[in-house]
Amino acid sequence: MLIDTFGRVATDLRVSLTDRCNLRCTYCMPEEGLQWLAKPDLLTDDEIVRLIRIAVTHLGIEEVRFTGGEPLLRPGIVGIVERVAALEPRPKMSLTTNGIGLKRTATALKAAGLDRVNVSLDTLRPDVFKTLTRRDRHQDVLDGMAAAREAGLTPVKVNAVLMPGLNDDEAPDLLAWAMENEYELRFIEQMPLDAQHGWKREGMITAGDILQSLRTRFTLTEEGQEERGSAPAERWIVDGGPHTVGVIASVTRPFCRACDRTRLTADGQVRTCLFATEETDLRAALRAEDSSDEEVARLWKLAMWGKKAGSGLDDPTFLQPSRPMSAIGG
């Protein structure tokens, strides 16, 4: 069991399969990209599956989310999903993606055992998409989402970040579109995880701003904490149902007290929180001559035992993590 000193138990594992991405979103990385991890530093497919097996069979993990960078850039992703699906007990599996590669891979991922996907899409306007991502791939994302829905990777959840002066007026349109296409929309506050360290609290689009905008067109009824559980998104029932919309307010309404996540970077580091400034190296333990599952599990437990009470975003001494979102997994 992965328990910390505050009594929280981690049952949800986020696994970054690569730090690489085929977009250059302004809130994530600079236009020229980043210096990617060297191949020897990355976990191999076998090492990833072994760590997930240890997490599931030794540490009580029940859900696995594959992230990146862009996880569909990982050549062995279908095989990894298939091997994890064969574990006993079988964890629930999902994938967070920018959607560009989904049209090509959705059917294979479903056949391998993936349960559902989260797709990042911040705008319905192709020109704004190009400005935000510095790539002209808007239609590819839409096609990928449709392919995921047709393959049965449902519910297809859409993650949207609103940026001042770019797409901050699109919340109602995004929700109407998501409901029409049977997608589940979730807005995410922009977080201080950009490689440029350009994030500023002042002027960011908050959960309150998003809800105020949505209420100009829709009636929202809060679902309530009992239904939310440890999920990061606060959810509202739209116009009496059945559709819902979520808001992940990591900055203004942190949910640290209910956090049930543990994270693995693409190079085998345990992170207790997206905003952690320390990591625990499991890759070295995996590659040691006398490597054992028990020793890896012990190190993992020790790392999670030291998890802090919260993200520290409201602390004047808060330091943005040196590694950006693309390196640590969303």
Short mmCIF file of N, CA, C and O in Angstrom, two decimals, residues 127-189:
data_model
loop_
_atom_site.label_atom_id
_atom_site.label_comp_id
_atom_site.label_asym_id
_atom_site.label_seq_id
_atom_site.Cartn_x
_atom_site.Cartn_y
_atom_site.Cartn_z
N ASP A 127 -7.59 28.47 -36.38
CA ASP A 127 -6.56 29.50 -36.33
C ASP A 127 -6.04 29.69 -34.91
O ASP A 127 -4.83 29.88 -34.70
N VAL A 128 -6.94 29.61 -33.94
CA VAL A 128 -6.52 29.73 -32.54
C VAL A 128 -5.71 28.50 -32.14
O VAL A 128 -4.71 28.60 -31.42
N PHE A 129 -6.13 27.32 -32.60
CA PHE A 129 -5.37 26.09 -32.34
C PHE A 129 -3.94 26.24 -32.83
O PHE A 129 -2.98 25.89 -32.13
N LYS A 130 -3.78 26.77 -34.03
CA LYS A 130 -2.44 26.95 -34.60
C LYS A 130 -1.61 27.92 -33.76
O LYS A 130 -0.41 27.71 -33.56
N THR A 131 -2.25 28.97 -33.27
CA THR A 131 -1.55 29.93 -32.42
C THR A 131 -1.14 29.30 -31.10
O THR A 131 -0.01 29.49 -30.62
N LEU A 132 -2.04 28.54 -30.49
CA LEU A 132 -1.77 27.93 -29.18
C LEU A 132 -0.73 26.82 -29.26
O LEU A 132 0.11 26.69 -28.37
N THR A 133 -0.81 26.00 -30.31
CA THR A 133 0.05 24.80 -30.39
C THR A 133 1.22 24.96 -31.33
O THR A 133 2.11 24.10 -31.36
N ARG A 134 1.20 26.04 -32.14
CA ARG A 134 2.23 26.29 -33.15
C ARG A 134 2.28 25.17 -34.20
O ARG A 134 3.32 24.95 -34.83
N ARG A 135 1.16 24.49 -34.37
CA ARG A 135 1.04 23.43 -35.37
C ARG A 135 -0.35 23.49 -35.99
O ARG A 135 -1.33 23.79 -35.29
N ASP A 136 -0.47 23.17 -37.27
CA ASP A 136 -1.75 23.21 -37.97
C ASP A 136 -2.35 21.80 -38.01
O ASP A 136 -2.43 21.17 -39.06
N ARG A 137 -2.80 21.30 -36.85
CA ARG A 137 -3.26 19.92 -36.73
C ARG A 137 -4.66 19.80 -36.12
O ARG A 137 -5.02 18.73 -35.61
N HIS A 138 -5.43 20.85 -36.17
CA HIS A 138 -6.73 20.87 -35.51
C HIS A 138 -7.64 19.75 -36.00
O HIS A 138 -8.25 19.02 -35.20
N GLN A 139 -7.74 19.57 -37.31
CA GLN A 139 -8.62 18.54 -37.85
C GLN A 139 -8.16 17.14 -37.46
O GLN A 139 -8.98 16.25 -37.24
N ASP A 140 -6.86 16.95 -37.35
CA ASP A 140 -6.34 15.64 -36.94
C ASP A 140 -6.82 15.29 -35.53
O ASP A 140 -7.12 14.13 -35.24
N VAL A 141 -6.87 16.29 -34.66
CA VAL A 141 -7.34 16.05 -33.30
C VAL A 141 -8.83 15.67 -33.31
O VAL A 141 -9.25 14.72 -32.65
N LEU A 142 -9.63 16.42 -34.07
CA LEU A 142 -11.06 16.13 -34.16
C LEU A 142 -11.29 14.72 -34.72
O LEU A 142 -12.13 13.97 -34.22
N ASP A 143 -10.52 14.36 -35.75
CA ASP A 143 -10.66 13.02 -36.34
C ASP A 143 -10.25 11.94 -35.34
O ASP A 143 -10.86 10.87 -35.28
N GLY A 144 -9.20 12.22 -34.56
CA GLY A 144 -8.74 11.25 -33.57
C GLY A 144 -9.77 11.02 -32.48
O GLY A 144 -9.99 9.88 -32.03
N MET A 145 -10.42 12.09 -32.03
CA MET A 145 -11.45 11.96 -31.01
C MET A 145 -12.63 11.14 -31.53
O MET A 145 -13.16 10.27 -30.81
N ALA A 146 -13.03 11.39 -32.77
CA ALA A 146 -14.13 10.62 -33.36
C ALA A 146 -13.76 9.16 -33.47
O ALA A 146 -14.58 8.26 -33.21
N ALA A 147 -12.50 8.88 -33.84
CA ALA A 147 -12.04 7.50 -33.95
C ALA A 147 -12.05 6.80 -32.60
O ALA A 147 -12.42 5.62 -32.49
N ALA A 148 -11.66 7.52 -31.56
CA ALA A 148 -11.68 6.95 -30.21
C ALA A 148 -13.10 6.62 -29.77
O ALA A 148 -13.37 5.56 -29.19
N ARG A 149 -14.01 7.53 -30.06
CA ARG A 149 -15.42 7.29 -29.72
C ARG A 149 -15.96 6.07 -30.46
O ARG A 149 -16.61 5.20 -29.87
N GLU A 150 -15.65 5.97 -31.75
CA GLU A 150 -16.14 4.84 -32.54
C GLU A 150 -15.51 3.52 -32.10
O GLU A 150 -16.13 2.47 -32.18
N ALA A 151 -14.27 3.58 -31.61
CA ALA A 151 -13.59 2.36 -31.15
C ALA A 151 -14.07 1.90 -29.78
O ALA A 151 -13.75 0.79 -29.35
N GLY A 152 -14.83 2.75 -29.08
CA GLY A 152 -15.33 2.39 -27.76
C GLY A 152 -14.44 2.81 -26.62
O GLY A 152 -14.59 2.30 -25.49
N LEU A 153 -13.51 3.73 -26.86
CA LEU A 153 -12.64 4.24 -25.80
C LEU A 153 -13.38 5.35 -25.06
O LEU A 153 -12.98 6.51 -25.06
N THR A 154 -14.44 4.98 -24.42
CA THR A 154 -15.36 5.95 -23.85
C THR A 154 -15.47 5.80 -22.33
O THR A 154 -15.23 4.72 -21.79
N PRO A 155 -15.87 6.87 -21.62
CA PRO A 155 -16.17 8.18 -22.19
C PRO A 155 -14.91 8.89 -22.68
O PRO A 155 -13.88 8.86 -22.02
N VAL A 156 -15.00 9.52 -23.85
CA VAL A 156 -13.92 10.36 -24.33
C VAL A 156 -14.01 11.67 -23.56
O VAL A 156 -15.00 12.39 -23.66
N LYS A 157 -12.98 11.95 -22.78
CA LYS A 157 -12.96 13.18 -21.99
C LYS A 157 -12.08 14.21 -22.70
O LYS A 157 -11.02 13.87 -23.23
N VAL A 158 -12.55 15.43 -22.73
CA VAL A 158 -11.83 16.52 -23.39
C VAL A 158 -11.29 17.46 -22.33
O VAL A 158 -12.05 17.96 -21.48
N ASN A 159 -9.99 17.71 -22.36
CA ASN A 159 -9.34 18.63 -21.43
C ASN A 159 -9.07 19.95 -22.14
O ASN A 159 -8.40 19.95 -23.19
N ALA A 160 -9.56 21.05 -21.60
CA ALA A 160 -9.38 22.36 -22.22
C ALA A 160 -8.76 23.34 -21.23
O ALA A 160 -9.20 23.43 -20.09
N VAL A 161 -7.75 24.07 -21.69
CA VAL A 161 -7.13 25.15 -20.92
C VAL A 161 -7.48 26.47 -21.61
O VAL A 161 -7.27 26.60 -22.83
N LEU A 162 -8.02 27.41 -20.87
CA LEU A 162 -8.37 28.71 -21.43
C LEU A 162 -7.26 29.72 -21.13
O LEU A 162 -6.78 29.82 -20.00
N MET A 163 -6.88 30.45 -22.18
CA MET A 163 -5.79 31.41 -22.07
C MET A 163 -6.30 32.81 -22.37
O MET A 163 -7.06 33.02 -23.32
N PRO A 164 -5.89 33.80 -21.57
CA PRO A 164 -6.37 35.18 -21.77
C PRO A 164 -6.07 35.69 -23.18
O PRO A 164 -4.95 35.53 -23.69
N GLY A 165 -7.08 36.27 -23.81
CA GLY A 165 -6.88 36.89 -25.10
C GLY A 165 -6.82 35.95 -26.28
O GLY A 165 -6.69 36.38 -27.43
N LEU A 166 -6.91 34.65 -26.03
CA LEU A 166 -6.84 33.67 -27.12
C LEU A 166 -8.15 32.89 -27.25
O LEU A 166 -8.81 32.93 -28.28
N ASN A 167 -8.49 32.15 -26.20
CA ASN A 167 -9.69 31.31 -26.26
C ASN A 167 -10.56 31.45 -25.02
O ASN A 167 -11.39 30.60 -24.73
N ASP A 168 -10.36 32.54 -24.27
CA ASP A 168 -11.08 32.69 -23.00
C ASP A 168 -12.57 32.94 -23.20
O ASP A 168 -13.34 32.92 -22.23
N ASP A 169 -13.01 33.15 -24.45
CA ASP A 169 -14.43 33.36 -24.72
C ASP A 169 -15.12 32.09 -25.22
O ASP A 169 -16.31 32.12 -25.55
N GLU A 170 -14.41 30.97 -25.23
CA GLU A 170 -14.94 29.77 -25.89
C GLU A 170 -15.60 28.76 -24.96
O GLU A 170 -16.08 27.72 -25.43
N ALA A 171 -15.63 29.01 -23.67
CA ALA A 171 -16.16 28.00 -22.75
C ALA A 171 -17.57 27.53 -23.13
O ALA A 171 -17.81 26.31 -23.24
N PRO A 172 -18.55 28.41 -23.35
CA PRO A 172 -19.89 27.93 -23.71
C PRO A 172 -19.92 27.16 -25.03
O PRO A 172 -20.62 26.14 -25.15
N ASP A 173 -19.16 27.62 -26.02
CA ASP A 173 -19.14 26.92 -27.31
C ASP A 173 -18.52 25.53 -27.18
O ASP A 173 -19.00 24.57 -27.79
N LEU A 174 -17.46 25.43 -26.40
CA LEU A 174 -16.83 24.13 -26.18
C LEU A 174 -17.80 23.16 -25.51
O LEU A 174 -17.87 21.98 -25.88
N LEU A 175 -18.54 23.65 -24.53
CA LEU A 175 -19.48 22.77 -23.83
C LEU A 175 -20.61 22.33 -24.76
O LEU A 175 -20.99 21.15 -24.78
N ALA A 176 -21.16 23.24 -25.53
CA ALA A 176 -22.24 22.88 -26.47
C ALA A 176 -21.74 21.84 -27.47
O ALA A 176 -22.45 20.85 -27.77
N TRP A 177 -20.55 22.03 -27.98
CA TRP A 177 -19.96 21.09 -28.93
C TRP A 177 -19.71 19.73 -28.29
O TRP A 177 -19.99 18.68 -28.89
N ALA A 178 -19.18 19.71 -27.08
CA ALA A 178 -18.90 18.45 -26.39
C ALA A 178 -20.19 17.65 -26.16
O ALA A 178 -20.23 16.43 -26.37
N MET A 179 -21.23 18.33 -25.72
CA MET A 179 -22.50 17.63 -25.49
C MET A 179 -23.07 17.08 -26.80
O MET A 179 -23.58 15.96 -26.85
N GLU A 180 -22.95 17.84 -27.86
CA GLU A 180 -23.47 17.40 -29.16
C GLU A 180 -22.75 16.14 -29.65
O GLU A 180 -23.34 15.28 -30.29
N ASN A 181 -21.46 16.03 -29.32
CA ASN A 181 -20.66 14.90 -29.79
C ASN A 181 -20.49 13.80 -28.75
O ASN A 181 -19.72 12.86 -28.97
N GLU A 182 -21.19 13.92 -27.61
CA GLU A 182 -21.13 12.91 -26.54
C GLU A 182 -19.73 12.78 -25.95
O GLU A 182 -19.29 11.68 -25.60
N TYR A 183 -19.04 13.93 -25.83
CA TYR A 183 -17.77 13.97 -25.13
C TYR A 183 -17.99 14.58 -23.75
O TYR A 183 -18.94 15.34 -23.54
N GLU A 184 -17.10 14.27 -22.82
CA GLU A 184 -17.19 14.81 -21.47
C GLU A 184 -16.12 15.88 -21.29
O GLU A 184 -14.93 15.57 -21.30
N LEU A 185 -16.55 17.13 -21.16
CA LEU A 185 -15.63 18.27 -21.14
C LEU A 185 -15.17 18.60 -19.73
O LEU A 185 -15.97 18.63 -18.80
N ARG A 186 -13.86 18.88 -19.62
CA ARG A 186 -13.30 19.32 -18.35
C ARG A 186 -12.34 20.48 -18.62
O ARG A 186 -11.43 20.35 -19.44
N PHE A 187 -12.57 21.59 -17.96
CA PHE A 187 -11.67 22.72 -18.06
C PHE A 187 -10.60 22.60 -16.98
O PHE A 187 -10.88 22.20 -15.84
N ILE A 188 -9.37 22.95 -17.33
CA ILE A 188 -8.24 22.86 -16.40
C ILE A 188 -7.60 24.23 -16.27
O ILE A 188 -7.25 24.86 -17.28
N GLU A 189 -7.47 24.72 -15.05
CA GLU A 189 -6.75 25.97 -14.84
C GLU A 189 -5.29 25.80 -15.28
O GLU A 189 -4.67 24.76 -15.02
#
